[in-house]
Amino acid sequence: MSPSGSGQELAALMEQVSAQRMLATVRELAADEFTGRRVGTPGGRAAADWLARQLRALDAEVELDPFPVSTVRELYRTPVLRWSIGERMRRLEHRREFVEHLASAEMSQPQTAPLVPADSADVRDRWVLAEAGDWARACDRAEAEGAVGVLMARGVDEGGWMPKMIAGPTVRAVPVIGMRTDLHRHLADTLAGGGTPAQVQVTGSIPLRSVATEGLNVHARLPSTGRHVPGVARVLLTAHFDGVGDDPQRRLPAAADNASGVAAVLEAARVLSSGLSAPLDLSVAFLDAEETGAWGSAHHAPQVPPGTVVINLDGAAQLHQAASIEAGGPAHALLATLDQAGRLTGLPLRAGSMASDNRRYASAGLAAIGIGMGMPGYQTPAETVERVEAATLLAAARLLVATVALLATSSTEANEPRGSAVRQVLPRGHLLSPAPAR
């Protein structure tokens, strides 16, 4: 791409980006057959196979790379929580009113016992109501004195859901259930109102176990003219395709986190591989097991050739004001190029925390940037396809295409400081108007 033609070619690349194709990818990955795409499940493996087929359709060299994952917290039945006060019974709805705590011990069958406050003289064979913000101390006493389990306060998101997670703290020796804050307060008030422990009976179960499984990364090297050119830009685009998985009786489609990011990366790879004239060595990695601690990128990062720059996209569903950017490793030049691409595409960028796969690549000594553009309904049943915005997908894919195109045309400078200063808050512009549906 010559200097005189670079602007025209970049504009042509931008026009090739299709919102319709990206939305179709999101719909596919969020479909019932993939069951939330949790690592090690048939749905997760099927999603990896589907992505491999899409990449092979671009004439890419594709490799499926398995790796071990030692600990995943797996909910194998819907938990139970109910209580009775006198003759009144209250049954709680899982993920709306209560949720498994990741530190919980397994309790496969419901157990009924009186409820007592955490400062009760006797907690043996009783459920313990932890004080707000002090569940760990309640667990210590429950374990030492033989309590049935612990109930703790838990907040909800803006949609009234308790997000699902499948990796977390060390497992305790007693069951731990998180319940909605207002319900926790109601029980605390009831116990403080002069009632005896026998007046509140709690029944609960947490069918939650730790399992070892196997993840499956999808790696692809795109056809290019720059593979053997000295000094050519070597770029890796990444996005994790796994989700936290469906609950036993409820769908968690994982459309935003991270089907949206996968869709934008796949579209950028499609456009760049077919339309960029400048020499480029371009690879894509769709990563598994990010939700369990970024196992897929930890497995892959040591294999990546030195000098590769990595751009990771985690969430491209609902942009609020600006895209969040986190740079790690020797990323000064990459960050400056991303800044320039943001200006060219009219996308505001700002520094922010992106605790995703980009950190694994940065820790391996690679220039790595993480990008996030919103995940509405994060890890809940409300994370549906309908909440993924076409305009955000377009903004994400265009940013990726522009950044990689700029790297390709200035590859000799790719690892040197550039003229654009790195700032805590990058310049704000105006988002491109959504392109017509393609």
Short mmCIF file of C-alpha atoms in Angstrom, two decimals:
data_model
loop_
_atom_site.label_atom_id
_atom_site.label_comp_id
_atom_site.label_asym_id
_atom_site.label_seq_id
_atom_site.Cartn_x
_atom_site.Cartn_y
_atom_site.Cartn_z
CA MET A 1 0.00 0.00 0.00
CA SER A 2 1.76 3.15 -1.22
CA PRO A 3 1.44 6.40 0.74
CA SER A 4 -0.71 7.90 -2.02
CA GLY A 5 -3.03 4.93 -2.13
CA SER A 6 -3.05 4.05 1.55
CA GLY A 7 -6.00 6.25 2.41
CA GLN A 8 -8.10 4.93 -0.44
CA GLU A 9 -7.27 1.31 0.37
CA LEU A 10 -8.05 1.79 4.05
CA ALA A 11 -11.39 3.37 3.16
CA ALA A 12 -12.13 0.42 0.88
CA LEU A 13 -11.29 -2.01 3.68
CA MET A 14 -13.65 -0.17 6.02
CA GLU A 15 -16.46 -0.55 3.50
CA GLN A 16 -15.95 -4.31 3.39
CA VAL A 17 -16.71 -4.73 7.09
CA SER A 18 -20.16 -6.31 7.41
CA ALA A 19 -22.41 -5.93 10.44
CA GLN A 20 -24.70 -8.64 9.08
CA ARG A 21 -21.91 -11.22 8.96
CA MET A 22 -20.84 -10.37 12.50
CA LEU A 23 -24.39 -10.55 13.88
CA ALA A 24 -24.78 -13.92 12.17
CA THR A 25 -21.63 -15.14 13.93
CA VAL A 26 -22.94 -13.94 17.29
CA ARG A 27 -26.29 -15.69 16.69
CA GLU A 28 -24.51 -18.90 15.76
CA LEU A 29 -22.24 -18.98 18.80
CA ALA A 30 -25.11 -18.06 21.16
CA ALA A 31 -27.35 -20.83 19.78
CA ASP A 32 -28.78 -23.59 21.93
CA GLU A 33 -26.52 -26.30 20.48
CA PHE A 34 -23.40 -24.72 22.00
CA THR A 35 -24.96 -24.63 25.52
CA GLY A 36 -23.07 -21.53 26.66
CA ARG A 37 -19.67 -22.79 25.36
CA ARG A 38 -18.15 -23.74 28.70
CA VAL A 39 -14.66 -25.19 28.47
CA GLY A 40 -14.58 -28.99 28.29
CA THR A 41 -18.24 -29.43 27.35
CA PRO A 42 -19.61 -30.84 24.08
CA GLY A 43 -20.97 -27.36 23.33
CA GLY A 44 -17.57 -25.76 23.85
CA ARG A 45 -15.85 -28.28 21.59
CA ALA A 46 -18.56 -27.86 18.94
CA ALA A 47 -18.00 -24.10 18.99
CA ALA A 48 -14.25 -24.64 18.45
CA ASP A 49 -14.98 -26.91 15.48
CA TRP A 50 -17.38 -24.36 13.99
CA LEU A 51 -14.79 -21.59 14.28
CA ALA A 52 -12.15 -23.80 12.68
CA ARG A 53 -14.44 -24.27 9.69
CA GLN A 54 -14.95 -20.53 9.33
CA LEU A 55 -11.20 -19.95 9.33
CA ARG A 56 -10.55 -22.73 6.83
CA ALA A 57 -13.07 -21.02 4.55
CA LEU A 58 -10.61 -18.10 4.50
CA ASP A 59 -7.87 -20.49 3.29
CA ALA A 60 -6.16 -20.24 6.65
CA GLU A 61 -3.87 -22.92 8.06
CA VAL A 62 -5.84 -24.05 11.12
CA GLU A 63 -4.72 -25.99 14.17
CA LEU A 64 -6.84 -27.23 17.07
CA ASP A 65 -4.63 -27.19 20.16
CA PRO A 66 -5.86 -29.08 23.26
CA PHE A 67 -4.57 -28.34 26.76
CA PRO A 68 -5.44 -29.44 30.32
CA VAL A 69 -7.57 -27.35 32.66
CA SER A 70 -7.33 -28.54 36.24
CA THR A 71 -10.16 -26.78 38.04
CA VAL A 72 -13.61 -25.76 36.83
CA ARG A 73 -16.51 -25.22 39.22
CA GLU A 74 -19.43 -27.17 37.77
CA LEU A 75 -23.06 -26.83 38.82
CA TYR A 76 -24.64 -30.19 37.98
CA ARG A 77 -28.16 -29.58 39.33
CA THR A 78 -30.16 -26.50 40.17
CA PRO A 79 -29.47 -25.50 43.79
CA VAL A 80 -32.25 -25.22 46.35
CA LEU A 81 -32.89 -22.54 48.96
CA ARG A 82 -36.09 -22.10 50.93
CA TRP A 83 -37.07 -21.20 54.43
CA SER A 84 -40.08 -21.38 56.70
CA ILE A 85 -41.07 -18.96 59.43
CA GLY A 86 -43.90 -20.50 61.38
CA GLU A 87 -46.43 -21.68 58.80
CA ARG A 88 -45.07 -19.49 56.00
CA MET A 89 -42.78 -21.02 53.38
CA ARG A 90 -40.61 -19.05 50.96
CA ARG A 91 -38.90 -20.72 47.95
CA LEU A 92 -36.15 -18.69 46.30
CA GLU A 93 -35.34 -18.53 42.60
CA HIS A 94 -31.81 -19.51 41.64
CA ARG A 95 -29.70 -16.69 40.14
CA ARG A 96 -32.44 -14.14 40.87
CA GLU A 97 -32.68 -14.46 44.65
CA PHE A 98 -29.78 -16.73 45.57
CA VAL A 99 -26.69 -18.23 44.00
CA GLU A 100 -23.89 -20.69 44.70
CA HIS A 101 -20.77 -19.12 46.18
CA LEU A 102 -17.62 -20.33 44.43
CA ALA A 103 -15.98 -21.09 47.78
CA SER A 104 -18.84 -23.42 48.69
CA ALA A 105 -18.34 -27.04 49.59
CA GLU A 106 -20.51 -29.50 47.70
CA MET A 107 -23.92 -30.32 49.19
CA SER A 108 -25.62 -32.58 46.68
CA GLN A 109 -28.90 -33.07 48.56
CA PRO A 110 -31.01 -30.48 50.39
CA GLN A 111 -30.46 -30.28 54.13
CA THR A 112 -32.87 -28.68 56.58
CA ALA A 113 -31.78 -27.08 59.84
CA PRO A 114 -32.55 -24.06 62.05
CA LEU A 115 -31.05 -20.70 61.12
CA VAL A 116 -28.99 -18.78 63.69
CA PRO A 117 -27.05 -15.50 63.56
CA ALA A 118 -23.27 -15.62 63.28
CA ASP A 119 -22.84 -14.59 66.94
CA SER A 120 -25.10 -17.35 68.27
CA ALA A 121 -23.79 -19.32 71.23
CA ASP A 122 -24.30 -22.62 69.37
CA VAL A 123 -23.99 -23.08 65.59
CA ARG A 124 -23.58 -26.87 65.43
CA ASP A 125 -26.01 -28.54 63.02
CA ARG A 126 -27.46 -25.16 62.09
CA TRP A 127 -27.37 -22.82 59.12
CA VAL A 128 -25.44 -19.66 60.00
CA LEU A 129 -26.49 -16.20 58.77
CA ALA A 130 -23.21 -14.34 58.19
CA GLU A 131 -23.05 -10.66 59.00
CA ALA A 132 -22.95 -8.48 55.89
CA GLY A 133 -19.39 -8.26 54.56
CA ASP A 134 -18.03 -10.85 57.01
CA TRP A 135 -18.82 -14.22 55.46
CA ALA A 136 -15.24 -15.57 55.79
CA ARG A 137 -15.30 -15.31 59.59
CA ALA A 138 -18.68 -17.03 59.66
CA CYS A 139 -17.20 -19.83 57.55
CA ASP A 140 -14.25 -20.20 59.92
CA ARG A 141 -16.59 -20.72 62.85
CA ALA A 142 -18.99 -22.93 60.88
CA GLU A 143 -16.13 -25.23 59.90
CA ALA A 144 -14.69 -25.36 63.41
CA GLU A 145 -18.00 -26.01 65.17
CA GLY A 146 -19.88 -28.24 62.75
CA ALA A 147 -22.49 -25.92 61.23
CA VAL A 148 -24.55 -27.09 58.26
CA GLY A 149 -23.62 -24.14 56.08
CA VAL A 150 -23.45 -20.36 55.73
CA LEU A 151 -25.83 -17.84 54.16
CA MET A 152 -24.25 -14.56 53.06
CA ALA A 153 -25.48 -11.35 51.43
CA ARG A 154 -24.99 -11.00 47.66
CA GLY A 155 -25.84 -8.11 45.35
CA VAL A 156 -27.41 -8.25 41.89
CA ASP A 157 -26.63 -6.50 38.62
CA GLU A 158 -28.73 -3.77 37.04
CA GLY A 159 -31.05 -6.39 35.57
CA GLY A 160 -31.63 -8.11 38.91
CA TRP A 161 -29.41 -11.13 38.12
CA MET A 162 -26.52 -12.70 40.01
CA PRO A 163 -23.81 -13.33 37.37
CA LYS A 164 -22.38 -16.81 37.02
CA MET A 165 -18.70 -17.58 37.53
CA ILE A 166 -16.85 -20.88 37.27
CA ALA A 167 -13.46 -20.06 38.85
CA GLY A 168 -12.75 -18.44 42.15
CA PRO A 169 -11.36 -18.74 45.67
CA THR A 170 -10.27 -21.84 47.55
CA VAL A 171 -13.16 -24.15 48.39
CA ARG A 172 -14.27 -24.06 52.02
CA ALA A 173 -15.25 -27.07 54.13
CA VAL A 174 -18.88 -25.93 54.46
CA PRO A 175 -21.56 -25.00 51.91
CA VAL A 176 -21.84 -21.25 51.25
CA ILE A 177 -24.92 -19.70 49.63
CA GLY A 178 -25.21 -16.10 48.52
CA MET A 179 -28.65 -14.58 48.85
CA ARG A 180 -30.02 -11.27 47.66
CA THR A 181 -29.18 -8.46 50.05
CA ASP A 182 -32.76 -7.50 50.89
CA LEU A 183 -33.68 -11.11 51.67
CA HIS A 184 -30.58 -11.52 53.82
CA ARG A 185 -31.59 -8.36 55.71
CA HIS A 186 -35.12 -9.72 56.17
CA LEU A 187 -33.80 -12.88 57.82
CA ALA A 188 -31.41 -10.88 59.99
CA ASP A 189 -34.29 -8.69 61.16
CA THR A 190 -36.40 -11.76 61.86
CA LEU A 191 -33.70 -13.35 63.99
CA ALA A 192 -33.05 -10.09 65.82
CA GLY A 193 -36.73 -9.65 66.56
CA GLY A 194 -36.75 -11.94 69.56
CA GLY A 195 -37.36 -15.19 67.73
CA THR A 196 -35.60 -18.42 68.65
CA PRO A 197 -33.52 -20.38 66.11
CA ALA A 198 -36.33 -22.92 65.70
CA GLN A 199 -38.60 -20.21 64.30
CA VAL A 200 -36.60 -20.01 61.04
CA GLN A 201 -35.94 -23.31 59.28
CA VAL A 202 -33.70 -23.26 56.20
CA THR A 203 -33.40 -25.91 53.50
CA GLY A 204 -30.54 -25.63 51.04
CA SER A 205 -28.39 -27.54 48.58
CA ILE A 206 -25.36 -26.64 46.46
CA PRO A 207 -24.71 -29.34 43.81
CA LEU A 208 -21.36 -27.78 42.90
CA ARG A 209 -18.17 -29.72 42.24
CA SER A 210 -14.67 -29.10 40.92
CA VAL A 211 -13.76 -30.92 37.71
CA ALA A 212 -10.67 -31.27 35.56
CA THR A 213 -11.20 -31.04 31.83
CA GLU A 214 -9.56 -30.18 28.51
CA GLY A 215 -9.62 -26.87 26.68
CA LEU A 216 -9.28 -26.45 22.92
CA ASN A 217 -7.68 -23.39 21.33
CA VAL A 218 -8.24 -22.62 17.65
CA HIS A 219 -5.15 -21.17 15.94
CA ALA A 220 -5.03 -19.98 12.35
CA ARG A 221 -2.42 -18.42 10.11
CA LEU A 222 -4.00 -16.37 7.36
CA PRO A 223 -2.72 -16.41 3.77
CA SER A 224 -0.42 -13.44 3.17
CA THR A 225 2.42 -12.13 1.05
CA GLY A 226 4.48 -11.15 4.07
CA ARG A 227 5.23 -14.43 5.74
CA HIS A 228 8.88 -14.56 4.64
CA VAL A 229 9.54 -10.84 4.17
CA PRO A 230 12.25 -9.51 6.52
CA GLY A 231 10.92 -6.98 9.02
CA VAL A 232 7.28 -7.54 8.09
CA ALA A 233 4.68 -6.89 10.77
CA ARG A 234 3.70 -10.06 12.63
CA VAL A 235 0.25 -9.59 14.19
CA LEU A 236 -1.89 -11.92 16.30
CA LEU A 237 -5.59 -11.13 16.79
CA THR A 238 -7.18 -12.94 19.72
CA ALA A 239 -10.57 -13.36 21.40
CA HIS A 240 -11.81 -16.01 23.79
CA PHE A 241 -14.80 -18.01 22.56
CA ASP A 242 -15.70 -19.82 25.79
CA GLY A 243 -18.50 -18.80 28.15
CA VAL A 244 -19.47 -19.88 31.65
CA GLY A 245 -21.96 -22.42 30.28
CA ASP A 246 -25.66 -22.95 30.71
CA ASP A 247 -27.16 -23.65 34.11
CA PRO A 248 -28.86 -27.04 34.43
CA GLN A 249 -32.27 -25.48 33.76
CA ARG A 250 -31.46 -22.08 32.28
CA ARG A 251 -29.71 -20.77 29.16
CA LEU A 252 -26.74 -18.42 29.41
CA PRO A 253 -26.05 -17.67 25.73
CA ALA A 254 -22.85 -15.62 26.24
CA ALA A 255 -23.60 -13.40 23.27
CA ALA A 256 -21.63 -10.39 24.51
CA ASP A 257 -18.91 -12.24 26.43
CA ASN A 258 -17.44 -13.09 24.09
CA ALA A 259 -19.29 -14.08 20.94
CA SER A 260 -19.24 -10.39 20.04
CA GLY A 261 -15.44 -10.16 20.28
CA VAL A 262 -15.01 -13.37 18.29
CA ALA A 263 -17.33 -12.04 15.57
CA ALA A 264 -15.35 -8.81 15.21
CA VAL A 265 -11.99 -10.61 15.10
CA LEU A 266 -13.27 -13.11 12.52
CA GLU A 267 -14.62 -10.27 10.37
CA ALA A 268 -11.37 -8.30 10.61
CA ALA A 269 -9.39 -11.39 9.58
CA ARG A 270 -11.73 -11.93 6.64
CA VAL A 271 -11.35 -8.34 5.40
CA LEU A 272 -7.58 -8.14 5.93
CA SER A 273 -6.82 -11.49 4.31
CA SER A 274 -8.76 -10.64 1.17
CA GLY A 275 -8.21 -6.91 0.78
CA LEU A 276 -4.87 -5.76 2.20
CA SER A 277 -2.04 -5.37 -0.31
CA ALA A 278 0.79 -4.55 2.09
CA PRO A 279 2.96 -7.47 3.31
CA LEU A 280 1.69 -8.87 6.60
CA ASP A 281 2.06 -12.02 8.71
CA LEU A 282 -1.39 -12.32 10.28
CA SER A 283 -2.59 -14.98 12.72
CA VAL A 284 -5.76 -15.46 14.73
CA ALA A 285 -6.25 -17.32 18.02
CA PHE A 286 -9.71 -18.12 19.33
CA LEU A 287 -8.98 -19.04 22.93
CA ASP A 288 -10.69 -21.41 25.33
CA ALA A 289 -10.91 -21.36 29.14
CA GLU A 290 -10.60 -17.60 29.63
CA GLU A 291 -13.49 -17.77 32.10
CA THR A 292 -11.56 -20.22 34.30
CA GLY A 293 -8.43 -18.06 34.58
CA ALA A 294 -7.16 -17.51 31.01
CA TRP A 295 -5.81 -21.04 30.66
CA GLY A 296 -5.94 -20.96 26.86
CA SER A 297 -3.75 -17.88 26.48
CA ALA A 298 -1.40 -19.10 29.23
CA HIS A 299 -0.93 -22.27 27.17
CA HIS A 300 -0.49 -20.39 23.89
CA ALA A 301 1.61 -17.35 24.84
CA PRO A 302 4.95 -19.21 25.22
CA GLN A 303 4.52 -20.57 21.68
CA VAL A 304 4.13 -17.15 20.01
CA PRO A 305 7.23 -15.96 18.09
CA PRO A 306 9.09 -13.00 19.63
CA GLY A 307 8.27 -9.70 17.99
CA THR A 308 4.61 -10.60 17.47
CA VAL A 309 2.17 -7.87 18.49
CA VAL A 310 -1.06 -9.09 20.06
CA ILE A 311 -4.45 -7.40 19.98
CA ASN A 312 -7.10 -9.05 22.17
CA LEU A 313 -10.78 -8.14 21.97
CA ASP A 314 -12.99 -9.07 24.93
CA GLY A 315 -16.48 -7.67 24.45
CA ALA A 316 -17.78 -5.66 21.49
CA ALA A 317 -21.47 -5.49 22.25
CA GLN A 318 -22.41 -2.09 23.66
CA LEU A 319 -20.02 0.86 23.46
CA HIS A 320 -20.36 3.55 26.14
CA GLN A 321 -18.51 6.75 25.18
CA ALA A 322 -15.14 5.09 24.51
CA ALA A 323 -13.42 1.74 24.11
CA SER A 324 -11.35 0.62 27.10
CA ILE A 325 -7.69 -0.06 26.34
CA GLU A 326 -5.02 -1.81 28.42
CA ALA A 327 -1.46 -2.07 27.12
CA GLY A 328 1.18 -4.46 28.43
CA GLY A 329 4.69 -5.57 27.53
CA PRO A 330 6.74 -3.47 25.06
CA ALA A 331 3.57 -1.96 23.58
CA HIS A 332 4.44 1.73 23.19
CA ALA A 333 4.50 1.59 19.39
CA LEU A 334 1.45 -0.65 19.20
CA LEU A 335 -0.49 1.70 21.47
CA ALA A 336 0.49 4.68 19.33
CA THR A 337 -0.70 2.86 16.20
CA LEU A 338 -3.98 1.98 17.90
CA ASP A 339 -4.33 5.65 18.86
CA GLN A 340 -3.88 6.61 15.19
CA ALA A 341 -6.41 3.97 14.10
CA GLY A 342 -8.90 5.34 16.61
CA ARG A 343 -8.52 8.80 15.13
CA LEU A 344 -8.94 7.50 11.58
CA THR A 345 -12.07 5.51 12.40
CA GLY A 346 -13.53 8.13 14.74
CA LEU A 347 -13.55 5.76 17.73
CA PRO A 348 -12.80 7.30 21.17
CA LEU A 349 -10.27 5.34 23.23
CA ARG A 350 -9.47 5.55 26.93
CA ALA A 351 -7.15 3.72 29.28
CA GLY A 352 -8.92 1.10 31.38
CA SER A 353 -8.47 -2.26 33.06
CA MET A 354 -8.83 -5.27 30.73
CA ALA A 355 -8.28 -8.38 32.83
CA SER A 356 -8.34 -10.82 29.95
CA ASP A 357 -6.06 -12.93 27.75
CA ASN A 358 -3.95 -9.93 26.74
CA ARG A 359 -2.26 -10.08 30.15
CA ARG A 360 -0.92 -13.59 29.49
CA TYR A 361 0.73 -12.45 26.26
CA ALA A 362 2.15 -9.36 27.94
CA SER A 363 3.58 -11.52 30.72
CA ALA A 364 5.35 -13.57 28.04
CA GLY A 365 7.18 -10.42 26.93
CA LEU A 366 5.01 -9.63 23.91
CA ALA A 367 3.54 -6.25 23.02
CA ALA A 368 -0.11 -6.82 23.88
CA ILE A 369 -3.22 -4.69 24.03
CA GLY A 370 -6.63 -5.59 25.40
CA ILE A 371 -9.73 -3.85 24.04
CA GLY A 372 -13.21 -3.88 25.57
CA MET A 373 -16.42 -2.36 24.21
CA GLY A 374 -19.11 -3.45 26.62
CA MET A 375 -20.81 -6.68 27.69
CA PRO A 376 -24.46 -6.05 28.64
CA GLY A 377 -26.02 -8.81 30.74
CA TYR A 378 -22.54 -10.07 31.63
CA GLN A 379 -22.63 -13.80 32.49
CA THR A 380 -26.38 -13.92 33.07
CA PRO A 381 -29.39 -15.20 31.11
CA ALA A 382 -29.90 -11.60 29.94
CA GLU A 383 -26.71 -11.71 27.84
CA THR A 384 -28.66 -12.28 24.64
CA VAL A 385 -28.05 -11.67 20.95
CA GLU A 386 -30.57 -8.82 20.93
CA ARG A 387 -28.30 -6.80 23.23
CA VAL A 388 -25.32 -6.91 20.87
CA GLU A 389 -25.31 -3.68 18.87
CA ALA A 390 -24.40 -3.68 15.19
CA ALA A 391 -22.77 -0.25 15.51
CA THR A 392 -20.43 -1.50 18.23
CA LEU A 393 -19.45 -4.56 16.19
CA LEU A 394 -18.70 -2.28 13.25
CA ALA A 395 -16.61 0.06 15.41
CA ALA A 396 -14.61 -2.86 16.84
CA ALA A 397 -13.90 -4.56 13.52
CA ARG A 398 -12.98 -1.28 11.83
CA LEU A 399 -10.58 -0.44 14.65
CA LEU A 400 -8.88 -3.82 14.27
CA VAL A 401 -8.67 -3.52 10.48
CA ALA A 402 -7.27 0.01 10.63
CA THR A 403 -4.71 -0.86 13.32
CA VAL A 404 -3.41 -3.91 11.46
CA ALA A 405 -3.32 -2.04 8.13
CA LEU A 406 -1.27 0.74 9.72
CA LEU A 407 1.12 -1.79 11.26
CA ALA A 408 1.53 -3.45 7.88
CA THR A 409 2.40 -0.20 6.11
CA SER A 410 4.94 0.88 8.72
CA SER A 411 6.32 -2.49 9.83
CA THR A 412 9.88 -1.24 10.12
CA GLU A 413 8.68 1.13 12.85
CA ALA A 414 6.34 -1.33 14.56
CA ASN A 415 8.55 -1.86 17.60
CA GLU A 416 9.94 1.67 17.89
CA PRO A 417 8.36 4.64 19.75
CA ARG A 418 6.16 6.72 17.46
CA GLY A 419 5.27 10.38 17.47
CA SER A 420 1.84 10.06 19.02
CA ALA A 421 2.15 10.53 22.79
CA VAL A 422 0.73 7.90 25.12
CA ARG A 423 -1.83 9.45 27.43
CA GLN A 424 -3.96 8.17 30.27
CA VAL A 425 -7.06 9.26 28.36
CA LEU A 426 -6.68 9.05 24.59
CA PRO A 427 -8.31 11.66 22.33
CA ARG A 428 -12.03 11.38 21.83
CA GLY A 429 -13.56 11.60 18.38
CA HIS A 430 -16.90 10.72 16.87
CA LEU A 431 -18.06 7.22 16.14
CA LEU A 432 -18.56 6.35 12.53
CA SER A 433 -22.20 6.25 11.54
CA PRO A 434 -23.37 2.64 11.21
CA ALA A 435 -22.79 1.35 7.72
CA PRO A 436 -25.78 0.01 5.80
CA ALA A 437 -26.49 -3.64 6.63
CA ARG A 438 -24.47 -5.92 4.39
#
